[in-house]
XYZ file of C-alpha atoms in Angstrom:
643
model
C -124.490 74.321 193.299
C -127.839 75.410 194.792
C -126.321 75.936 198.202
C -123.701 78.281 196.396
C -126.687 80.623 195.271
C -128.187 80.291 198.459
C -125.119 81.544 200.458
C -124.106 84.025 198.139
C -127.030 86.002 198.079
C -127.591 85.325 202.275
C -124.255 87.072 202.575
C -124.689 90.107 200.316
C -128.130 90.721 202.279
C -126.610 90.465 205.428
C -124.335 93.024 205.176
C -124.948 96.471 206.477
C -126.788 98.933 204.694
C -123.492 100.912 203.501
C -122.385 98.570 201.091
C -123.785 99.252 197.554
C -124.043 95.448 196.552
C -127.490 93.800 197.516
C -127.412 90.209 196.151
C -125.176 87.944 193.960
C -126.303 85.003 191.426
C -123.574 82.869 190.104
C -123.694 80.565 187.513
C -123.747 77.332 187.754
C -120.062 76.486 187.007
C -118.990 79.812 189.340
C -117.785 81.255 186.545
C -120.252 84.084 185.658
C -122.012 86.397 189.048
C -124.322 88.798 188.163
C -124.929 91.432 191.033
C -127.662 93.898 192.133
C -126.554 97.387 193.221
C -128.717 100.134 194.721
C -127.574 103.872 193.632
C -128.207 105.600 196.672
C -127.042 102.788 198.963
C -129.994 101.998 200.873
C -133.077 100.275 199.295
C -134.797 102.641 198.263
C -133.492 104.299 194.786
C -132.640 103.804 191.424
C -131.171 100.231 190.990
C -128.474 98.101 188.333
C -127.050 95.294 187.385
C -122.939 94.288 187.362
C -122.337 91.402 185.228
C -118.417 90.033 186.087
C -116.778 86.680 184.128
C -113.456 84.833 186.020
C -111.362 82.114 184.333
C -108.591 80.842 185.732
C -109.240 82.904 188.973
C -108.659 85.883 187.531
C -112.101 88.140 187.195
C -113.164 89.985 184.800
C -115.888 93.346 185.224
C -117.647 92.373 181.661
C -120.522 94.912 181.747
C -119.562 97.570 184.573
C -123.688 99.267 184.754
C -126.235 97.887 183.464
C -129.275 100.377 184.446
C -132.767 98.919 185.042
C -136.224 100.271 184.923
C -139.596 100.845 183.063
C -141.822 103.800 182.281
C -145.545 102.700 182.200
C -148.255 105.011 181.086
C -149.423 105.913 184.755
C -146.569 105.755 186.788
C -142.646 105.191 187.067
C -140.634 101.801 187.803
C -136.928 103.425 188.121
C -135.855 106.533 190.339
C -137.314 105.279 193.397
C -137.668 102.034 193.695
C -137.982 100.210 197.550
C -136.628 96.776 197.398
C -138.407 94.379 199.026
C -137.221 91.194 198.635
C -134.932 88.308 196.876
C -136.889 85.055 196.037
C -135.600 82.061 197.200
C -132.856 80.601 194.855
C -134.636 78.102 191.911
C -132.330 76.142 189.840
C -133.880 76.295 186.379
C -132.752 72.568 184.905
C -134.249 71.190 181.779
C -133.745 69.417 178.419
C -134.685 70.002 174.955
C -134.270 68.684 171.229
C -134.045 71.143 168.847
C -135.023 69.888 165.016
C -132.497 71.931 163.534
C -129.834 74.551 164.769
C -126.093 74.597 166.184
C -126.964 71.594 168.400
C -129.668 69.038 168.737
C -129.412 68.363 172.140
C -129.811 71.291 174.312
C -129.488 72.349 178.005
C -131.365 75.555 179.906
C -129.327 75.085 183.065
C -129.249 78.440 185.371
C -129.325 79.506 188.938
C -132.451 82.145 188.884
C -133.713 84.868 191.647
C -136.414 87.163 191.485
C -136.098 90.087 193.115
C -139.465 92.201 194.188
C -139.920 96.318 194.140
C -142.541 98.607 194.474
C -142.608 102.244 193.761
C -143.859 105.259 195.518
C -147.358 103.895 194.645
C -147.213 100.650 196.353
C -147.065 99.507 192.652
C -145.311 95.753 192.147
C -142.053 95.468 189.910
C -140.256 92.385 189.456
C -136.782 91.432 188.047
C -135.981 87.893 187.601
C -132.331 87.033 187.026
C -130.623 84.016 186.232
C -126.773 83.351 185.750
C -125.884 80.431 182.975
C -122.559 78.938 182.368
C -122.405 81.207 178.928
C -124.068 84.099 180.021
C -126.731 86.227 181.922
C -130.166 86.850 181.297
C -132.932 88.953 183.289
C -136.415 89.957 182.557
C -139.079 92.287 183.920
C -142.491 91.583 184.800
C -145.573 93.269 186.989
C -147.100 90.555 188.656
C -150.377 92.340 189.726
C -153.657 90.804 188.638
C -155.004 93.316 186.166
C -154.834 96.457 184.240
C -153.953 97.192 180.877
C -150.947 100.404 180.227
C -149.063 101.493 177.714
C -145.479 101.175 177.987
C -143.906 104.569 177.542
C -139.714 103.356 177.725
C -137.663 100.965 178.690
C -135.005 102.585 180.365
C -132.379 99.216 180.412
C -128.899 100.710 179.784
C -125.323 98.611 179.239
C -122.749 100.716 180.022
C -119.719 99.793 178.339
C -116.335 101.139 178.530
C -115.031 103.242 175.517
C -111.788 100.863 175.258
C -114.092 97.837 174.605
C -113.500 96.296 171.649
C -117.154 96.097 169.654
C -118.138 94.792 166.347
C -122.403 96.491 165.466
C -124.576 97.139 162.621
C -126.064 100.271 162.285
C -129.796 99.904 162.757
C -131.937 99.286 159.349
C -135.468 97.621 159.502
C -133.910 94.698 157.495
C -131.074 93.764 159.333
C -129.237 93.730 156.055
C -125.838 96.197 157.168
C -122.181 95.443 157.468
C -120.836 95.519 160.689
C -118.512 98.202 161.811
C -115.289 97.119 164.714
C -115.001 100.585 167.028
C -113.323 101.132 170.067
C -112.202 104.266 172.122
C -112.709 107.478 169.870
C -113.628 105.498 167.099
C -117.249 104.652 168.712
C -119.988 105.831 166.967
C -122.987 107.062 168.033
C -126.056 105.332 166.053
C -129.189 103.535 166.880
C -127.856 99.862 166.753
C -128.972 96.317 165.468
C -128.658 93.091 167.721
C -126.794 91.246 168.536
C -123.862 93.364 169.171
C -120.083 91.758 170.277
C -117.610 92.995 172.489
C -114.534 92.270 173.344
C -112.715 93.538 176.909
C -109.603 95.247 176.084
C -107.278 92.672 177.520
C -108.926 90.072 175.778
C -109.930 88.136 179.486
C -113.780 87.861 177.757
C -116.209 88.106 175.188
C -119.731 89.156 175.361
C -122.843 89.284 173.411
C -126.039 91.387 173.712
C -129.426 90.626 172.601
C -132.666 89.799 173.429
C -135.197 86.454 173.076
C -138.617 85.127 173.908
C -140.236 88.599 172.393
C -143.712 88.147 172.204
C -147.079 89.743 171.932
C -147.231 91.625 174.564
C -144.423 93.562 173.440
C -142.403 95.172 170.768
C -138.798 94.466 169.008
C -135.891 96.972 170.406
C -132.721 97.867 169.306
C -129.572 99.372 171.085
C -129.076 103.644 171.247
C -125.937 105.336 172.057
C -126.902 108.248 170.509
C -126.732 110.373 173.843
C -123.199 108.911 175.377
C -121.269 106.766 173.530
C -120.520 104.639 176.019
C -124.206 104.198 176.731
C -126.315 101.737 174.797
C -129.803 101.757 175.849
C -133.243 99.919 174.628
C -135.141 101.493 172.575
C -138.333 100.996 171.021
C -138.952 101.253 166.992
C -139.260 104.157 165.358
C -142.749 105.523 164.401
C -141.898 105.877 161.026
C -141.157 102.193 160.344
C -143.584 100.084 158.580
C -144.485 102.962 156.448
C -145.932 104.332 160.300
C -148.452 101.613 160.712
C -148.719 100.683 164.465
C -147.640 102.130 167.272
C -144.197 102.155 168.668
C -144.421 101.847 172.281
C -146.293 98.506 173.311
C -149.447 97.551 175.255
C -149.496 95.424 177.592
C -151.975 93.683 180.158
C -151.254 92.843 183.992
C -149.975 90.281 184.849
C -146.543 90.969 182.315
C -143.077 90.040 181.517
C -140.730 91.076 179.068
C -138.817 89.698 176.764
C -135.319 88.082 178.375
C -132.223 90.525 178.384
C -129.592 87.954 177.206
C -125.765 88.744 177.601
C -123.768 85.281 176.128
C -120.609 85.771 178.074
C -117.336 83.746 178.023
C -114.157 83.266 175.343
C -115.133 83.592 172.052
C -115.549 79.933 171.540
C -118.388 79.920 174.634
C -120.154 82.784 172.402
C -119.886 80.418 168.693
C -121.502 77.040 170.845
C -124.084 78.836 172.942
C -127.556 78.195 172.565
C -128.911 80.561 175.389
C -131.103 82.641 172.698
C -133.279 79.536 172.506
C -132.615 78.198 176.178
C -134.287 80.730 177.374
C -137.662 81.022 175.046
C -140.921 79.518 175.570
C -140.667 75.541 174.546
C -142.275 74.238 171.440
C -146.168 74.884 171.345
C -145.924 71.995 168.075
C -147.421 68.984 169.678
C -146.494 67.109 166.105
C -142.944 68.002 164.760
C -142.544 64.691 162.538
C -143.127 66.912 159.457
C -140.456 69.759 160.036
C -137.510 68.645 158.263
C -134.214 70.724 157.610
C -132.494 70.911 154.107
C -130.584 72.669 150.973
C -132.368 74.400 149.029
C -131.910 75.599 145.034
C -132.714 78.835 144.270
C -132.664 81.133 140.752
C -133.509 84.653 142.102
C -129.690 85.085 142.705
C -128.745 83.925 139.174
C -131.558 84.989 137.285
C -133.852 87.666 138.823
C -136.850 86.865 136.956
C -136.368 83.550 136.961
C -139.140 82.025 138.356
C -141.442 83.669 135.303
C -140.198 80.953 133.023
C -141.199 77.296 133.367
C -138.342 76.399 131.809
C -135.744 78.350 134.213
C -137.759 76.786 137.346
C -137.545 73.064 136.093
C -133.694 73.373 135.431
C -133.400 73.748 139.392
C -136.124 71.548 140.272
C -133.627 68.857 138.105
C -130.633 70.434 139.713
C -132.445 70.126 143.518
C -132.734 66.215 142.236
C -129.651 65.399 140.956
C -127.725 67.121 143.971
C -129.678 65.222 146.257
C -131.621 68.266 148.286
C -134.894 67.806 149.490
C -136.402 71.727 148.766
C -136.645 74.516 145.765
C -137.865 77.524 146.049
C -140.290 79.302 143.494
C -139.265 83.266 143.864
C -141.406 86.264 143.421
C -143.117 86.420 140.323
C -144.506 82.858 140.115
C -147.961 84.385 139.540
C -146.375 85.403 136.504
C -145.060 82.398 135.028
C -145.099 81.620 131.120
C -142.955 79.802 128.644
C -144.382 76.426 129.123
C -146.683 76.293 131.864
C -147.883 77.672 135.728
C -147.452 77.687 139.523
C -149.816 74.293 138.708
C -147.320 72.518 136.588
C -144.409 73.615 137.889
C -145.442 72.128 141.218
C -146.648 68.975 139.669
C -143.197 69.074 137.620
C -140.971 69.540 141.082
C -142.800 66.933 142.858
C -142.159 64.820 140.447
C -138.455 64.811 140.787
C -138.957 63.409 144.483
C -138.288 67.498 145.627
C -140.741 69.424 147.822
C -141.657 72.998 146.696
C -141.894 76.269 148.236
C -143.027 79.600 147.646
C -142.839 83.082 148.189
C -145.197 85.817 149.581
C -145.211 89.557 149.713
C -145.974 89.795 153.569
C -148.648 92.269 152.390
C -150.655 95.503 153.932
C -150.108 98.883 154.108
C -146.545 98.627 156.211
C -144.634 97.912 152.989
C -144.064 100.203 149.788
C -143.320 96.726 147.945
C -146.205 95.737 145.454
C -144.781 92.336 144.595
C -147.533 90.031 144.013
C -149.184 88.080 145.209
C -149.438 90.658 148.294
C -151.897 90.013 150.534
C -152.463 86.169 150.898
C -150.855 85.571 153.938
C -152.370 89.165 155.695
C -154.593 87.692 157.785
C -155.965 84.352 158.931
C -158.450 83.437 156.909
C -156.141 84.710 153.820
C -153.719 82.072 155.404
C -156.238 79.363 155.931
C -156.979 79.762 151.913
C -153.614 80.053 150.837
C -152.572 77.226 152.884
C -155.204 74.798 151.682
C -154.706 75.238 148.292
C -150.702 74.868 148.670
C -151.196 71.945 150.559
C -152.899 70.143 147.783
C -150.270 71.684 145.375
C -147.656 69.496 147.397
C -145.912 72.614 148.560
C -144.297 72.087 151.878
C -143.243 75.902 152.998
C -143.494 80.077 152.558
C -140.780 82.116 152.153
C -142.098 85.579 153.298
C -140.915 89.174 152.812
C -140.919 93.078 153.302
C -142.162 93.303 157.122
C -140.268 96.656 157.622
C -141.315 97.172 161.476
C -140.353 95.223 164.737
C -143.491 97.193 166.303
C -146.062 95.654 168.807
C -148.481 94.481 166.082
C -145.971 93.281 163.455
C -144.543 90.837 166.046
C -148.079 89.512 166.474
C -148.539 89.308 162.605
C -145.353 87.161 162.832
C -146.204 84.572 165.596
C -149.967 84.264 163.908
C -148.432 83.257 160.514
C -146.269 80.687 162.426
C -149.428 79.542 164.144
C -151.567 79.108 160.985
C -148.604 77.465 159.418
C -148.210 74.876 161.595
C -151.712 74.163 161.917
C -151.208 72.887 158.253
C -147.485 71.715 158.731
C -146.044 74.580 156.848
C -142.397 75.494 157.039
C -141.776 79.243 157.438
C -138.773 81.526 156.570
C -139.198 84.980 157.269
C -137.133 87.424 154.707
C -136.905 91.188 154.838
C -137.218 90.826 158.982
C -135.920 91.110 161.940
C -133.045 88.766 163.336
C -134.579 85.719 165.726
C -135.556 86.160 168.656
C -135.978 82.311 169.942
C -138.796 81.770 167.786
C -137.659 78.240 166.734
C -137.888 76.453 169.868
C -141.284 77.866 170.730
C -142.249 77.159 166.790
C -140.186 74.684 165.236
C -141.772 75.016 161.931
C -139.765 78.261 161.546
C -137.009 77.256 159.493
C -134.413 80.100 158.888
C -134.545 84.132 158.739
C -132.871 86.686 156.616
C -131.943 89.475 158.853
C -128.638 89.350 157.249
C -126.309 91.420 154.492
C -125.927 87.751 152.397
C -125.288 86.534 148.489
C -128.317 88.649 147.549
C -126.361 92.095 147.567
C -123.835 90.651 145.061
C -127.126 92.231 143.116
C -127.515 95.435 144.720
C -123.963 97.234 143.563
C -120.519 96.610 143.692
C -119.869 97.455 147.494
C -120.654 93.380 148.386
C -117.666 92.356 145.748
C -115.047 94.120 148.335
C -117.056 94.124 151.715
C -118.149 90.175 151.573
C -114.379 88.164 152.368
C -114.447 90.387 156.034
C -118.068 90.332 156.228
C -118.313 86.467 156.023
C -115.712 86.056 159.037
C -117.939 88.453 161.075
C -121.391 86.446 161.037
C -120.282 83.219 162.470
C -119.364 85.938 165.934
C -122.650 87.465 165.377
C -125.703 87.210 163.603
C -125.525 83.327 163.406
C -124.939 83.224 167.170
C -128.049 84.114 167.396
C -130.432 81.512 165.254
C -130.252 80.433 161.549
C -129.153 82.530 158.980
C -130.045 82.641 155.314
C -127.226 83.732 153.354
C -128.212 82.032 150.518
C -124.164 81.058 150.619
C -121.914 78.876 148.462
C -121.825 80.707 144.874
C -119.061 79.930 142.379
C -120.380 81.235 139.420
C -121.182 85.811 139.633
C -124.186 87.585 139.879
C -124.617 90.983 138.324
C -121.360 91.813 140.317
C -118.231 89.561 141.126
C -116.665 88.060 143.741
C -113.413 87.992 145.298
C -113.778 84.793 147.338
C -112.061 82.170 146.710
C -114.046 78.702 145.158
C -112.405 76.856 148.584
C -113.964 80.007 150.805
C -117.602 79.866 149.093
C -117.922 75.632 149.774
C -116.636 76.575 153.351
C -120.011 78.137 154.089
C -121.616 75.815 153.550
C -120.456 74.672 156.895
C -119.873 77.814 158.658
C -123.230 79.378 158.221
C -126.187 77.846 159.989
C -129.941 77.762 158.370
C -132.268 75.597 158.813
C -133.285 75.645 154.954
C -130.133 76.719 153.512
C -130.323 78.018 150.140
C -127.684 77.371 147.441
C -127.585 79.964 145.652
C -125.833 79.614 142.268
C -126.983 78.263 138.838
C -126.767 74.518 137.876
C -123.643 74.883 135.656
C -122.435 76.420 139.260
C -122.613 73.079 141.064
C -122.965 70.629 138.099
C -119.268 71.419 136.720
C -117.672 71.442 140.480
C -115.160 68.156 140.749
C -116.317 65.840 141.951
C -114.790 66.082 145.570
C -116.774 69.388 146.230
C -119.493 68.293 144.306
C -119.972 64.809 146.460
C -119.430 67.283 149.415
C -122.456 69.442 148.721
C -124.266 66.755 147.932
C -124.365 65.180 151.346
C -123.670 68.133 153.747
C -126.002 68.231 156.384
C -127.600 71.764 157.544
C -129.014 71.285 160.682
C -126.260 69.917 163.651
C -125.548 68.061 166.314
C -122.851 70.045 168.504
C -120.806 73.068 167.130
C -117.195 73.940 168.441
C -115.055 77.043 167.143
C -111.336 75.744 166.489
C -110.153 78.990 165.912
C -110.257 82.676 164.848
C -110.910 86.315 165.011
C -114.263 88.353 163.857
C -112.692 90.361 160.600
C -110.063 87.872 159.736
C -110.665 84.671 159.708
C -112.573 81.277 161.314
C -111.997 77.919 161.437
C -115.620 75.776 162.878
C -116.349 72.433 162.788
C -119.618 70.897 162.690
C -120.717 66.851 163.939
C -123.812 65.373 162.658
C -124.202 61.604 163.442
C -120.671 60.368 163.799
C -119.490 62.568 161.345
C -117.971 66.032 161.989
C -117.613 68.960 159.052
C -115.067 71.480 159.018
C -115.196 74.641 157.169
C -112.653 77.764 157.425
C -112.238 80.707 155.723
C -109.869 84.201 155.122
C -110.703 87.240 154.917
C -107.655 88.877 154.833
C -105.007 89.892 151.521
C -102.603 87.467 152.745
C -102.008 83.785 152.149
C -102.608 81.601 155.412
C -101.166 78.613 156.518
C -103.299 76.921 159.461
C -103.179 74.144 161.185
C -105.823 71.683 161.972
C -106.047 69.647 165.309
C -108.473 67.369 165.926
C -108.518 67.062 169.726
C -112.600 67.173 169.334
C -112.650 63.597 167.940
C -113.293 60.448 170.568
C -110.554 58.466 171.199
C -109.758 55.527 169.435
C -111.112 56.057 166.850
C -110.153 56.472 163.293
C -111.759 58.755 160.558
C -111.282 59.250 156.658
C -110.530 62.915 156.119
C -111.908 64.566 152.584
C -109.822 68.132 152.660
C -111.042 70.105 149.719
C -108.598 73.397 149.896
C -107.537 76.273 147.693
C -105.676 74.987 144.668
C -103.044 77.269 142.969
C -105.510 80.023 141.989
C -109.163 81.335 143.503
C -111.083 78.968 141.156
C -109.496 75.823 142.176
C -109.555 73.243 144.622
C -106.705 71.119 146.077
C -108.841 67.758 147.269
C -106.580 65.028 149.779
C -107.870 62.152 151.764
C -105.745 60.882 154.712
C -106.745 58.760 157.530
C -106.713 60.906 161.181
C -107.398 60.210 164.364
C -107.910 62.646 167.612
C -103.500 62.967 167.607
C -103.552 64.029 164.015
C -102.330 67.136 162.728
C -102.576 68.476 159.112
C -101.513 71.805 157.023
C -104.091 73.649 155.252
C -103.119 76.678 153.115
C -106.083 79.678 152.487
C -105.208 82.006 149.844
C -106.365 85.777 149.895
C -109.967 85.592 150.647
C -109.819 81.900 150.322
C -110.943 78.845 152.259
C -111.279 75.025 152.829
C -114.017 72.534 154.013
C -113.524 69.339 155.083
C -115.498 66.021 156.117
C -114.388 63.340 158.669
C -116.303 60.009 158.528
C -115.305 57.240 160.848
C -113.705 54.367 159.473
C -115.561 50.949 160.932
């Protein structure tokens, strides 16, 4: 396929001057070309990107503009850059294991060019560009030997038609909105979370935007259409986040790169599977990753608030965490307040006990968060980590939860990779609450188990909105935010919170499957689980959380989504409704080896919302069985081979 590259870029630099197109890099299956365009037609100008998808010969013009260029504190990198040159075609081929995620086995395979500027100045601009079988990714970088700048904008701008189907958040420093579907007049103009999905209007392709491999040498950004609506471009954080500590435009120090520009591109299916967010990060910097182990979590802050204050509440889900068979609990904010019985001391002695590992929560600290919580500051710098770390160490406590960051500026995302690097230092997991989404993070640090990011269980607390807006919302994420890395929900609640839910109990033990998290917290009380029959209870008792291989069966963000999950030789189904309407659906299992037969466990709807329907059957890869969803309902199912 190398020759392809090498040919297709030969020819569009060959051509005369006249045509607009200056190179081509196609992916390595020829399905997805990403193209370089001067403005002005001659090589000296402002430049962009065309990013175009074809299946089944027929091609598709996914992202029509995409504008490039950088503002640096003493000079320009966009109106009038000269090209110089394309870098000879590198095929970028490599394997990795991933400890927990969508697959375990993964593949960076991409057909990369760099392509060299300079500006008026003589100054040096790269852009290095590489076309993947699910997607496109390109980043900047100045490749001279020193200086230090400040980086005034980013001027990288995806144009995308108004008719474009598109499903965004509006841009909070949590992460935590609902996502609104737009097209034509009904597109908003808002600063915008990532990742952000589109659809092309004749349905030829999907496409995903976002960005990976952030790290210190620059800043979190975030999409704006606020000037055309059919414009979204970076944008750095506002000055006002993180209470205005930190600056919002970045430093950085020649030589540079930025973070990756990643567009996952294909049917919606290539979008669910795709692991390019991580493909394209910097590779584990954990020498030692025996330690990191996925799992299910219990947790009381959903059910009780203030649970973790009473000894008593916190062994009842240590004993629940044993007798369901998951390796992790969680003590909650307010731990350094615990009574009725006994301390942070005895109830870490009392979880360990039970043959379950502890963890603990953190206020993330400083002066960037209104949020007193305590303890605040033990994890603020590193020798507050070191001491923390020691002590939890000898507690038996084998991970932080931590919270409030509030800012995606320059010297929060540094404040995130040092925890990361202090935690692993003492094999600590980490999950990162009241941040931003990932960014890659896991491959480069394993130890980093799962982010919030997300509009989960938790706002069953906040109001009544999450009792109407969570059935939709759930058949969103699996398009979206968990495309991206894991996701804590804190899912699979049969019992209600301060406000109730309209799920179904079939839809709730579906997400267990459907959402992805490398600690994935259960969320309800013991009764919750503890009463369950004994089908779904057996199933949540041995459902794995971290994966093998992923594939999308079937759906539609907004309506509904069928997924199964393999771990081992065993595969895990989950689907779920969003809609008012009874669904029948279908399952095929074409995704099973031949010749071979497996025990299906189908645990469905039952004639109302707060039952289950449990059959077993013996399938095989021909097999086809009927599973009905009710209104907001759901099913989950498990396939173990039969030796």
């Amino acid at each position: 396929m190398k020759s392809t590259v090498v040919s297709a870029i030969f020819f569009a630099l060959s051509t005369c001057s006249a045509f607009v197109q200056k190179l081509i890099v196609q992916s390595p299956n020829q399905k997805i070309n990403v193209a370089l365009f001067s403005s002005q037609n001659n090589d000296v100008g402002a430049w962009y990107l065309k990013a175009s998808y074809s299946d089944n010969e027929k091609i598709s013009e996914a992202i029509p503009r995409i504008d490039l260029g950088l503002s640096r504190s003493d000079q320009d990198f966009s109106s009038e850059l000269k090209f110089l040159k394309a870098g000879k075609p590198l095929l970028i081929n490599e394997q990795y294991t991933a400890l927990h995620g969508k697959k375990s086995v993964c593949t960076n395979s991409a057909n990369e060019v760099t392509v060299s500027f300079e500006n008026p100045s003589k100054a040096k601009l790269n852009i290095i560009i590489r076309a993947y079988n699910d997607g496109v990714a390109f980043r900047y970088g100045f490749p001279e030997k020193k200086g230090t700048f400040e980086m005034k904008d980013e001027l990288t701008t995806y144009s995308v038609p108004n008719e474009t189907m598109r499903w965004m958040e509006k841009w909070n420093p949590a992460n935590e909105g609902l996502y609104t579907a737009m097209s034509d007049d009904k597109v908003q103009k808002q600063e915008w979370c990532y990742p952000v999905l589109f659809q092309l209007k004749d349905s030829s392709c999907w496409y995903l935007l976002h960005e990976s491999d952030v790290n210190r040498t620059y800043c979190g950004s975030k999409l704006s259409n606020q000037v055309d609506a059919s414009k979204y471009k970076i944008t750095f954080p506002n000055p006002k986040d993180g209470r205005g500590m930190g600056s919002s435009t970045p430093t950085i120090t020649l030589p540079w790169k930025s973070p990756w520009r990643v567009m996952i591109m294909g049917s919606l299916s290539d979008i669910v599977s795709s692991t390019l967010v991580d493909d394209v990060s910097s590779p584990s910097v954990v020498k030692n990753t025996d330690w990191i182990k996925p799992g299910l979590v219990s947790w009381n802050y959903w059910s009780s608030n203030h649970g973790t204050k009473d000894y008593k509440v916190v062994c009842e889900f240590a004993d629940l965490a044993a007798r369901m068979n998951w390796p992790y609990m969680l003590l909650d904010w307010e731990w350094d307040a615990m009574s009725n019985g006994g301390n942070i001391e005895d109830a870490a002695k009392y979880i360990v006990s039970k043959g379950v590992k502890p963890l603990i929560w953190y206020n993330s600290g400083g002066n960037h968060t209104w949020v007193s919580s305590t303890p605040k500051d033990r994890m603020l710098t590193h020798e507050n980590r070191v001491e923390e770390f020691t002590k939890l160490k000898k507690m038996g406590f084998a991970g932080v939860k931590i919270d409030f960051f509030e800012s995606e500026k320059q010297d929060m995302i540094k404040y995130y990779l040092d925890i990361l690097e202090d935690a692993a230092q003492f094999e600590m997991l980490v999950y990162f609450h009241g941040c931003l989404v990932p960014r890659g993070w896991s491959r480069t640090y394993p130890n980093l188990m799962t982010y919030e990011g997300v509009r989960g269980a938790e706002w069953y607390n906040n109001g009544p909105e999450f009792t109407t807006t969570a059935p939709e919302h759930n058949t969103i994420l699996p398009f979206t935010r968990n495309v991206v890395g894991p996701m804590d929900y804190t899912p699979v609640t049969f019992t209600n919170s301060q406000f109730p839910h309209l799920t179904s109990y079939g839809h709730e033990l579906a997400l267990s499957v459907l959402f992805e998290s490398g600690l994935q917290h259960l969320a309800d009380r013991p009764e919750g689980y503890l009463e369950l029959p004994d089908a779904a209870k057996a199933f949540l008792k041995c459902v794995p959380n971290a994966w093998d291989e992923t594939k999308l069966l079937e759906g539609y963000p907004g309506k509904d989504v069928l997924m199964a999950r393999r771990k081992g030789d065993a595969w895990y189904i989950g689907g779920i409704n969003a809609e008012i309407r009874e669904k029948q659906k279908t399952l095929q299992f074409g995704f099973l080896p031949d010749k071979v037969k497996y025990k299906l466990t189908l645990i469905a709807d039952g004639k109302h919302d707060k039952a289950f329907a449990t059959k077993y059957q013996v399938v095989d890869k021909s097999s086809s069985v009927d599973v009905r969803m009710l209104r907001r309902g759901g099913f989950a199912a498990s396939l173990v081979p039969i030796q």
